[in-house]
PDB file of N, CA and C in Angstrom:
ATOM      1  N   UNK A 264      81.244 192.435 176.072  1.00  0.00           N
ATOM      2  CA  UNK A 264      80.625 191.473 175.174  1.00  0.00           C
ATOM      3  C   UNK A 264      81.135 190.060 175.483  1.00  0.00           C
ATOM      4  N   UNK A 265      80.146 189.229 174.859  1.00  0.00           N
ATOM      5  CA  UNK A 265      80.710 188.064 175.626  1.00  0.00           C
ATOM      6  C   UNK A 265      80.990 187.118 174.580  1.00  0.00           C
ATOM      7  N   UNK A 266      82.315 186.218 174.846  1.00  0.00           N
ATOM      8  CA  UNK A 266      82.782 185.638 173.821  1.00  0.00           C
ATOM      9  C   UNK A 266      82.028 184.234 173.216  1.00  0.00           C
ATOM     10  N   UNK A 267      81.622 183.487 172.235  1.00  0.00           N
ATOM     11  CA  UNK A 267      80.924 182.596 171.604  1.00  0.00           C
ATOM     12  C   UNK A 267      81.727 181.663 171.775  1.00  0.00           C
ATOM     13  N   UNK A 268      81.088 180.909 172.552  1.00  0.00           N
ATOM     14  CA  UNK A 268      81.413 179.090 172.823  1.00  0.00           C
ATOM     15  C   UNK A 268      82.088 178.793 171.358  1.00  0.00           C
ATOM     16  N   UNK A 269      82.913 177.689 171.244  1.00  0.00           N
ATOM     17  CA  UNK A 269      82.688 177.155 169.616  1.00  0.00           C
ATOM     18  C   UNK A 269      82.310 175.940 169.972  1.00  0.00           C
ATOM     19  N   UNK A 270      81.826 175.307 168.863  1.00  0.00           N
ATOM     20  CA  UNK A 270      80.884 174.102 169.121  1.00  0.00           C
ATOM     21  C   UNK A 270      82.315 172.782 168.347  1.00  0.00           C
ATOM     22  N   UNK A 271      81.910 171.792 169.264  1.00  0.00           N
ATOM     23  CA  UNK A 271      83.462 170.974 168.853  1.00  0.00           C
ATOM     24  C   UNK A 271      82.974 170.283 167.917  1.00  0.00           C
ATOM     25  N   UNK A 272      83.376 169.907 166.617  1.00  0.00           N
ATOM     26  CA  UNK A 272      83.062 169.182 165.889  1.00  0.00           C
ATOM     27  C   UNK A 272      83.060 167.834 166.496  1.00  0.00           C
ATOM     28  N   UNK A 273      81.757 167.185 165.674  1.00  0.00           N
ATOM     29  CA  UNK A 273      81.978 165.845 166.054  1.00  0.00           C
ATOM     30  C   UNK A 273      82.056 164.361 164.430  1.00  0.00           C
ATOM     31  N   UNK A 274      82.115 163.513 164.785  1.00  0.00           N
ATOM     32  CA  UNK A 274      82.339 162.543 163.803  1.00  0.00           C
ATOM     33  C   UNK A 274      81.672 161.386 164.378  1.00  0.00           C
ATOM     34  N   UNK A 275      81.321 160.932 163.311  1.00  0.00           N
ATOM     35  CA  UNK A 275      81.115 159.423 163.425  1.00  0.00           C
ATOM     36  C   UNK A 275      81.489 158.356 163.203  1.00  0.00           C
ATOM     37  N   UNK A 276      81.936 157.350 164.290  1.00  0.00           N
ATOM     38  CA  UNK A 276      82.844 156.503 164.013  1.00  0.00           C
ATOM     39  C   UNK A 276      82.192 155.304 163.400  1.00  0.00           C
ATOM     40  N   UNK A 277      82.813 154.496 162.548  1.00  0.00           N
ATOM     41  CA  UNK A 277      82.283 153.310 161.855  1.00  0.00           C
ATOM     42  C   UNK A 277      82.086 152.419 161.620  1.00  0.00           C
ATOM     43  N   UNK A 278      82.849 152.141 163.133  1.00  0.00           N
ATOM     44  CA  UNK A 278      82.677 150.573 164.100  1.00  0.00           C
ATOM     45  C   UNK A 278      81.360 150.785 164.717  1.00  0.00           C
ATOM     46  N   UNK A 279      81.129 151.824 165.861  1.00  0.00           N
ATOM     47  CA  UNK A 279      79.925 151.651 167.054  1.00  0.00           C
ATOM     48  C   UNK A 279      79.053 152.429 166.633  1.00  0.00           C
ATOM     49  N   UNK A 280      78.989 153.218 165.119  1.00  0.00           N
ATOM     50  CA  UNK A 280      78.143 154.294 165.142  1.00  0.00           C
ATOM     51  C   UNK A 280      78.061 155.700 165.963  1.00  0.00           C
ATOM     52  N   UNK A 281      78.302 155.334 167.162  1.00  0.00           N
ATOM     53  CA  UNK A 281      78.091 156.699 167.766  1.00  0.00           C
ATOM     54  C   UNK A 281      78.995 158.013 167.385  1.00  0.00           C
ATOM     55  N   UNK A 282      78.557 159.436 168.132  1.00  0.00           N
ATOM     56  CA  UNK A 282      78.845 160.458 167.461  1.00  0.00           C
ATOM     57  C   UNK A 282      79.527 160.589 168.488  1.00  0.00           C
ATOM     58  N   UNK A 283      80.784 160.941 168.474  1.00  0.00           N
ATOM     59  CA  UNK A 283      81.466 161.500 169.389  1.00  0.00           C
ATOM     60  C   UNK A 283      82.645 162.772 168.794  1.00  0.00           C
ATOM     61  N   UNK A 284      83.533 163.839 170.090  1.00  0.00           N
ATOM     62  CA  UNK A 284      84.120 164.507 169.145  1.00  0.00           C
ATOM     63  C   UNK A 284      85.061 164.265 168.564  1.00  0.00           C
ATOM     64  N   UNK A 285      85.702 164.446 167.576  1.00  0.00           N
ATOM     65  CA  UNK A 285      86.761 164.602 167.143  1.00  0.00           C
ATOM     66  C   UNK A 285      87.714 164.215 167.090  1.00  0.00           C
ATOM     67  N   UNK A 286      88.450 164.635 167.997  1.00  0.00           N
ATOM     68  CA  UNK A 286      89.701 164.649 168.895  1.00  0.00           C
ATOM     69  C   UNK A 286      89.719 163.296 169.294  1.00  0.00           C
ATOM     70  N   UNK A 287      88.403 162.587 169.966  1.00  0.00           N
ATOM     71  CA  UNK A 287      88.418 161.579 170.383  1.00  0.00           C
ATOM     72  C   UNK A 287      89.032 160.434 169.499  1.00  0.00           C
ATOM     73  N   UNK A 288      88.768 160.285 168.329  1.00  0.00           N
ATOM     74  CA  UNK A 288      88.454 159.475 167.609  1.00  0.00           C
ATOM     75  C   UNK A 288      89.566 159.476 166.192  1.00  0.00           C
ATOM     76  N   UNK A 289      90.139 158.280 165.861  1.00  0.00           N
ATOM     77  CA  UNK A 289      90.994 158.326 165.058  1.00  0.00           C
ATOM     78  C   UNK A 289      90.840 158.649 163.582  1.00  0.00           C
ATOM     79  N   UNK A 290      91.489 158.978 162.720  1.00  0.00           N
ATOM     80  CA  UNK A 290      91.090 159.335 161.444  1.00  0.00           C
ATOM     81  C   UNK A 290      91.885 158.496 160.757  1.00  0.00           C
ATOM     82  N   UNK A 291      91.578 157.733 159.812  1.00  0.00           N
ATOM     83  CA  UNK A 291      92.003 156.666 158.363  1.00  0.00           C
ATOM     84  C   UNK A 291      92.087 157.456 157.241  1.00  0.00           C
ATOM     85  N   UNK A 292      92.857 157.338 156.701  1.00  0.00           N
ATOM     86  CA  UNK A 292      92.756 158.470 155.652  1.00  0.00           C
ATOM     87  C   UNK A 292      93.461 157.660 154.552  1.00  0.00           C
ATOM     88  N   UNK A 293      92.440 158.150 153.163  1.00  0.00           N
ATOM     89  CA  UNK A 293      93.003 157.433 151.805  1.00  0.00           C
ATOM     90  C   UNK A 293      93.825 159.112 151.532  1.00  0.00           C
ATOM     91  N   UNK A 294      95.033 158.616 150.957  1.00  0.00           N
ATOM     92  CA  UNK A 294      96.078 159.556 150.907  1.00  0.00           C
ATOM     93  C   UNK A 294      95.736 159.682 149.355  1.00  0.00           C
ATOM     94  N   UNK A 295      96.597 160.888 148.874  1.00  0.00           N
ATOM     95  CA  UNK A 295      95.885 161.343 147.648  1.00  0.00           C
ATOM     96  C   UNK A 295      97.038 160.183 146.371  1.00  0.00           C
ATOM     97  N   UNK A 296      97.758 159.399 146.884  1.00  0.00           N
ATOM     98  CA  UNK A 296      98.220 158.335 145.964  1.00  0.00           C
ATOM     99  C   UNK A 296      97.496 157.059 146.022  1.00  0.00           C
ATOM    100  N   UNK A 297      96.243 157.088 146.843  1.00  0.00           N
ATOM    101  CA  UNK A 297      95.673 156.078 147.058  1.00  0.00           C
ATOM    102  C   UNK A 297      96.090 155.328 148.339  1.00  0.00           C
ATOM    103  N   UNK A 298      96.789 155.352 149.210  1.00  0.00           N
ATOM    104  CA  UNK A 298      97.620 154.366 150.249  1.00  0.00           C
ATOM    105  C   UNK A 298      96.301 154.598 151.635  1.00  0.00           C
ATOM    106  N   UNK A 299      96.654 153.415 151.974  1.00  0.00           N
ATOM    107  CA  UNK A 299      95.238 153.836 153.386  1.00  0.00           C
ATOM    108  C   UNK A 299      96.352 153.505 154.634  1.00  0.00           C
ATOM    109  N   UNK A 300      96.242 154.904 155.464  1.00  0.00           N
ATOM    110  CA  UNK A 300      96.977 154.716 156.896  1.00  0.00           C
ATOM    111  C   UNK A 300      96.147 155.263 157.791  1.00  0.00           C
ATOM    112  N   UNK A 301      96.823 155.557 159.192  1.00  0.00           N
ATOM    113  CA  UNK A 301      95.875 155.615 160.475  1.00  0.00           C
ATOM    114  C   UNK A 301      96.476 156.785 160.520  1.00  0.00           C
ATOM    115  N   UNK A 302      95.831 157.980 160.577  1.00  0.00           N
ATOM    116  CA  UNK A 302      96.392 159.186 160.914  1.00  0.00           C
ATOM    117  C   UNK A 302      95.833 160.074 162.633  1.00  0.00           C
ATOM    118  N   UNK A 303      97.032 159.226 163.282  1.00  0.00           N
ATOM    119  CA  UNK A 303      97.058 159.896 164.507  1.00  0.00           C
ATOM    120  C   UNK A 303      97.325 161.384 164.788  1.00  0.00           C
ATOM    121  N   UNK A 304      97.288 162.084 164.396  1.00  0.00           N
ATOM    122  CA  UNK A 304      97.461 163.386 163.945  1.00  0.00           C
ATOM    123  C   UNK A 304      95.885 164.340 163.867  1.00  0.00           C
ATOM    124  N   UNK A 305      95.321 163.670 162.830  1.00  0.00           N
ATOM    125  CA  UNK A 305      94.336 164.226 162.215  1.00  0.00           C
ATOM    126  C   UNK A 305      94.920 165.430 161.221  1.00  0.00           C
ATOM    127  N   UNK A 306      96.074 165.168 160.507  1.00  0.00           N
ATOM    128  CA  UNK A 306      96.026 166.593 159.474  1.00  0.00           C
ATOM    129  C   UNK A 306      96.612 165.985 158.268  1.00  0.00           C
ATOM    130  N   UNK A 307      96.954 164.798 158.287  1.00  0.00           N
ATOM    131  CA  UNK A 307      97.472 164.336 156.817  1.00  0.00           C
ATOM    132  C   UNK A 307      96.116 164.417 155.880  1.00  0.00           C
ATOM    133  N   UNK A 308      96.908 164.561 154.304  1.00  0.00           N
ATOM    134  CA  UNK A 308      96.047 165.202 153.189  1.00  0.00           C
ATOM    135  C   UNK A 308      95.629 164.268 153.245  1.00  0.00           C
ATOM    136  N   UNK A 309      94.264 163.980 152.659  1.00  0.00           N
ATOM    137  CA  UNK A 309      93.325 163.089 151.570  1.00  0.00           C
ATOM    138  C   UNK A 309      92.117 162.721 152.609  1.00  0.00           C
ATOM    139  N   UNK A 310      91.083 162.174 151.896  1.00  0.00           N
ATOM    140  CA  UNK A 310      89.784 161.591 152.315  1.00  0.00           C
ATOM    141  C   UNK A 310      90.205 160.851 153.331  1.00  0.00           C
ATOM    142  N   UNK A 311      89.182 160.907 154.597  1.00  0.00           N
ATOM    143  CA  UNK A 311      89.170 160.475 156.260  1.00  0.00           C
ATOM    144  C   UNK A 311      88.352 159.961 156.260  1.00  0.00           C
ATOM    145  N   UNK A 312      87.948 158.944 157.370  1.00  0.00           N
ATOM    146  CA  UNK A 312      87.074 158.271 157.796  1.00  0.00           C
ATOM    147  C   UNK A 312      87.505 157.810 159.390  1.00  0.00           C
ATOM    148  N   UNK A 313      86.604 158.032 159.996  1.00  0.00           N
ATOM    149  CA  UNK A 313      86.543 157.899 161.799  1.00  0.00           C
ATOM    150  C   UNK A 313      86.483 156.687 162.520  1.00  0.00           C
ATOM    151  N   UNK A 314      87.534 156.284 163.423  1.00  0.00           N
ATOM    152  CA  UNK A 314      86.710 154.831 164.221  1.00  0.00           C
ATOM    153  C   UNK A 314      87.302 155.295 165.402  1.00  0.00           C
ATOM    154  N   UNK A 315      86.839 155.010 166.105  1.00  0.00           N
ATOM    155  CA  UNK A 315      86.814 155.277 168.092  1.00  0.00           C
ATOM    156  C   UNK A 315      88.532 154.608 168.423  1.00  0.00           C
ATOM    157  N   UNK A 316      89.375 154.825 168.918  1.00  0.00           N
ATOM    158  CA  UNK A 316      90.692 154.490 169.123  1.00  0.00           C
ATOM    159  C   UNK A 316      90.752 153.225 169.813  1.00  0.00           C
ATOM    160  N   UNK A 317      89.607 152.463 169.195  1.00  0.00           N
ATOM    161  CA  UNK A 317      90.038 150.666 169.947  1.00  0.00           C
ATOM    162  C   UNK A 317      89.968 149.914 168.700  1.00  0.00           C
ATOM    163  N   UNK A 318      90.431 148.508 169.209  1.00  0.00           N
ATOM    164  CA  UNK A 318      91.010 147.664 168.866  1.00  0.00           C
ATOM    165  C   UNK A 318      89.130 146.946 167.869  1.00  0.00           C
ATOM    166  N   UNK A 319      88.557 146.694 168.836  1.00  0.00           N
ATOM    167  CA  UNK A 319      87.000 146.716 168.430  1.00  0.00           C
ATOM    168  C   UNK A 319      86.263 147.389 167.510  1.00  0.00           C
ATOM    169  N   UNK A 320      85.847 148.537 167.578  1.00  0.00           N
ATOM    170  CA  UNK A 320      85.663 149.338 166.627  1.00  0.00           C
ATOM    171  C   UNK A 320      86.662 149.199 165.328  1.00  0.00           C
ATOM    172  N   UNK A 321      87.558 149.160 164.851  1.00  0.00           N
ATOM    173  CA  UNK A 321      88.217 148.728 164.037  1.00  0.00           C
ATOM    174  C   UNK A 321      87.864 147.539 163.411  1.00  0.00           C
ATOM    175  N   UNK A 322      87.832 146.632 164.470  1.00  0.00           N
ATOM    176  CA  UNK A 322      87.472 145.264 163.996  1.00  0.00           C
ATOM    177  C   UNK A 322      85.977 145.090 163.302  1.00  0.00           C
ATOM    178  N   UNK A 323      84.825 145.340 163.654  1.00  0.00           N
ATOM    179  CA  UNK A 323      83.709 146.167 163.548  1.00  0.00           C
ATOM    180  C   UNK A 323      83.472 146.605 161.706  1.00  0.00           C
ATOM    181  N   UNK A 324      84.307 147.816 161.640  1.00  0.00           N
ATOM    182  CA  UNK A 324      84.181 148.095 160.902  1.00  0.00           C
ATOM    183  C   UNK A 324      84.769 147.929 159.433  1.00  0.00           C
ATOM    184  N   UNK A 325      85.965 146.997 159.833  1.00  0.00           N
ATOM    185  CA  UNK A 325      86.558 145.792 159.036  1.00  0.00           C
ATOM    186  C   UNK A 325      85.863 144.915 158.369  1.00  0.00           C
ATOM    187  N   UNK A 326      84.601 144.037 159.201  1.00  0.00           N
ATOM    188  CA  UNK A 326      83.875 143.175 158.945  1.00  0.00           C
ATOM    189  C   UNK A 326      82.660 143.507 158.100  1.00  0.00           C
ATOM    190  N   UNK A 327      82.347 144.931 158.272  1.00  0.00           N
ATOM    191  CA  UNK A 327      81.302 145.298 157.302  1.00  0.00           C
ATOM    192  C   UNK A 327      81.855 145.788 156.454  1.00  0.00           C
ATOM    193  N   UNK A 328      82.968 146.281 156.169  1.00  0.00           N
ATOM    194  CA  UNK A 328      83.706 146.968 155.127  1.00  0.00           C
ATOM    195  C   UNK A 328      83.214 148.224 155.094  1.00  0.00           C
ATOM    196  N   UNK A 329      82.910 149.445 156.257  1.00  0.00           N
ATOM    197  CA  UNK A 329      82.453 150.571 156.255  1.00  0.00           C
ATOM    198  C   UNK A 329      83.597 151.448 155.556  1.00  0.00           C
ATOM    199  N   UNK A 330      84.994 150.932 156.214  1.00  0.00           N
ATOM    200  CA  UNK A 330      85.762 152.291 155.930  1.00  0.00           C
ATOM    201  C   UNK A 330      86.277 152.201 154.468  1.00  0.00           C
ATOM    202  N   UNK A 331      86.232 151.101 153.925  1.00  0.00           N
ATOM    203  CA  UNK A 331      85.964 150.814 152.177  1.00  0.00           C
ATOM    204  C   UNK A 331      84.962 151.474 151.343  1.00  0.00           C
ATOM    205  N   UNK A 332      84.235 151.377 152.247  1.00  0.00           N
ATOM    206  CA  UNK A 332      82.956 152.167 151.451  1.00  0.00           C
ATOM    207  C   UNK A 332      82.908 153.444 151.882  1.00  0.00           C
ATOM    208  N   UNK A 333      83.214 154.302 152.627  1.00  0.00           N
ATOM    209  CA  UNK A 333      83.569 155.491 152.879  1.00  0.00           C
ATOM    210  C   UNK A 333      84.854 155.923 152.350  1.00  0.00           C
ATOM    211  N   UNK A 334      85.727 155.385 151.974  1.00  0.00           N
ATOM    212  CA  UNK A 334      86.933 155.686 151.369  1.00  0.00           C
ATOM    213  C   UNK A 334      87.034 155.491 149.905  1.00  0.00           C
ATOM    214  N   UNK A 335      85.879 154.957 149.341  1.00  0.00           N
ATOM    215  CA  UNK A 335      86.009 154.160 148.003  1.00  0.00           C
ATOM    216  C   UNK A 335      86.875 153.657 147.756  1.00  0.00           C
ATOM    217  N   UNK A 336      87.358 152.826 148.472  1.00  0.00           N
ATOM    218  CA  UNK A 336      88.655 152.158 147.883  1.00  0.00           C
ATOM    219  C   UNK A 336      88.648 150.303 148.570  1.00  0.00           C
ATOM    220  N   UNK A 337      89.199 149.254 147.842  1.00  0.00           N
ATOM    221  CA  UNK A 337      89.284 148.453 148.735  1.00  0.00           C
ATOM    222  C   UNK A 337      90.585 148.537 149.351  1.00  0.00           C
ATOM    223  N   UNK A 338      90.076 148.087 150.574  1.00  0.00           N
ATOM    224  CA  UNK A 338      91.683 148.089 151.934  1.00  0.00           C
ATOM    225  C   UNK A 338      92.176 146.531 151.777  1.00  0.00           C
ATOM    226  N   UNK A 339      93.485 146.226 151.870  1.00  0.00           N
ATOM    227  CA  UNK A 339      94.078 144.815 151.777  1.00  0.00           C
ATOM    228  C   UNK A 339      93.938 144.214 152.952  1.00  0.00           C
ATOM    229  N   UNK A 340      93.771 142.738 153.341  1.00  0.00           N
ATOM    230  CA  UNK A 340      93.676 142.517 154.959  1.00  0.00           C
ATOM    231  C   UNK A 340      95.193 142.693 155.106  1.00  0.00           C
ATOM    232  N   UNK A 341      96.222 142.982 154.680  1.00  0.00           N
ATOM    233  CA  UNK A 341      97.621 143.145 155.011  1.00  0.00           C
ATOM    234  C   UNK A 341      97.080 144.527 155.900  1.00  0.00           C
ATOM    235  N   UNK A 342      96.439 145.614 155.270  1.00  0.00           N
ATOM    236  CA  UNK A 342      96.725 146.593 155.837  1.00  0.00           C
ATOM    237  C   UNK A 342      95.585 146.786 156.971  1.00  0.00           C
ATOM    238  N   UNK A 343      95.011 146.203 156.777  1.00  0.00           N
ATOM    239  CA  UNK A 343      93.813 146.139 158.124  1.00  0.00           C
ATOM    240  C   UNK A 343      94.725 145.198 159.598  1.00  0.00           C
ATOM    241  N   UNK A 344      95.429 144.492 159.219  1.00  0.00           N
ATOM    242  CA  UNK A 344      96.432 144.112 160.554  1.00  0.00           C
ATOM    243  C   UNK A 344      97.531 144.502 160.607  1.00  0.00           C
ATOM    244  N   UNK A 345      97.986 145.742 159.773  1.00  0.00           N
ATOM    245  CA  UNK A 345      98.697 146.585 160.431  1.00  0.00           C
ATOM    246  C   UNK A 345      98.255 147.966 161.143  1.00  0.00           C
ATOM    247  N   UNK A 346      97.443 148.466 160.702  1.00  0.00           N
ATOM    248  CA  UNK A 346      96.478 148.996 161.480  1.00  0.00           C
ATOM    249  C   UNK A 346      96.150 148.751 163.064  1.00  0.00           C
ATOM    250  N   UNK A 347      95.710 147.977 163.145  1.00  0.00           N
ATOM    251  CA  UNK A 347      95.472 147.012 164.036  1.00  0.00           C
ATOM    252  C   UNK A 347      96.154 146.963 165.141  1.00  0.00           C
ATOM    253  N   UNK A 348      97.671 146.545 164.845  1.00  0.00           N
ATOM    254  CA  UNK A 348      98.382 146.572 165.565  1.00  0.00           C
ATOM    255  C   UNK A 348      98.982 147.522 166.046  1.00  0.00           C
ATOM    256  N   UNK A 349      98.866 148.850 165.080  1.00  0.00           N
ATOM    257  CA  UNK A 349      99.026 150.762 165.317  1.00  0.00           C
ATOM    258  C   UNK A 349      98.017 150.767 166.386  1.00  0.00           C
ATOM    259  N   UNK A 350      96.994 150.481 166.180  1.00  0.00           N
ATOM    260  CA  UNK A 350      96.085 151.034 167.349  1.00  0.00           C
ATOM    261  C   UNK A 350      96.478 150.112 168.692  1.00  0.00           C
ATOM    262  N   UNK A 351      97.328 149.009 168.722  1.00  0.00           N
ATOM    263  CA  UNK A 351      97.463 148.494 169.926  1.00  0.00           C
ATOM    264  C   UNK A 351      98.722 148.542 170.519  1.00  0.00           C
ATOM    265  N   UNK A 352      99.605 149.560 169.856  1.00  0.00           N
ATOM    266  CA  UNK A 352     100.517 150.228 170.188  1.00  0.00           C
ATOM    267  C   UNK A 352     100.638 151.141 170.915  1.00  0.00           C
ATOM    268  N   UNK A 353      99.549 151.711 170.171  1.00  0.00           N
ATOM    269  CA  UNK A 353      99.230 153.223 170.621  1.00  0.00           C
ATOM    270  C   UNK A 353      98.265 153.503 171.913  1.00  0.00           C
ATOM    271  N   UNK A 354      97.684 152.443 172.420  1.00  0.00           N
ATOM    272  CA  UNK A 354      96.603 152.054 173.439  1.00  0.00           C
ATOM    273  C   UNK A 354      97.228 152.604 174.637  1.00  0.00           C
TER     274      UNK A 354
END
């Protein structure tokens, strides 16, 4: 018998729109005390939201306030340039 592919989840990020998988793509996550961080990981608790692991996409989705509105929460610009600078660490 033959074993079943699994299909990779994918996400959508909220800078460029596009769908890409997973893995690729960083996860923001409102933590269940409310705090918004960059979860390089992908397994910390609370509500996620996706942006592509650049500096752009971030920026992007800063300016429209996507990951605010996917997170219900407002983000501080304190924490949007620390962010920021996580992802250009981590580059």
């Amino acid at each position: 018998m033959e074993q079943k592919k699994r299909k990779t989840p994918e996400r959508q990020c909220l800078g460029c729109n596009e769908h890409k998988p997973k893995i690729e793509l960083l996860r923001v996550v409102r933590t269940p005390e409310g705090e918004v961080v960059l979860d390089f990981t992908g397994k910390k608790s609370g509500r996620g939201a996706y942006i592509c692991r650049n500096v752009s996409c971030l920026r992007k989705a800063r300016r429209t306030k996507r990951i605010d509105k996917s997170l219900d929460v407002v983000i501080p610009e304190a924490v949007y340039d620390r962010m920021e600078s996580e992802i250009i660490e981590n580059e």
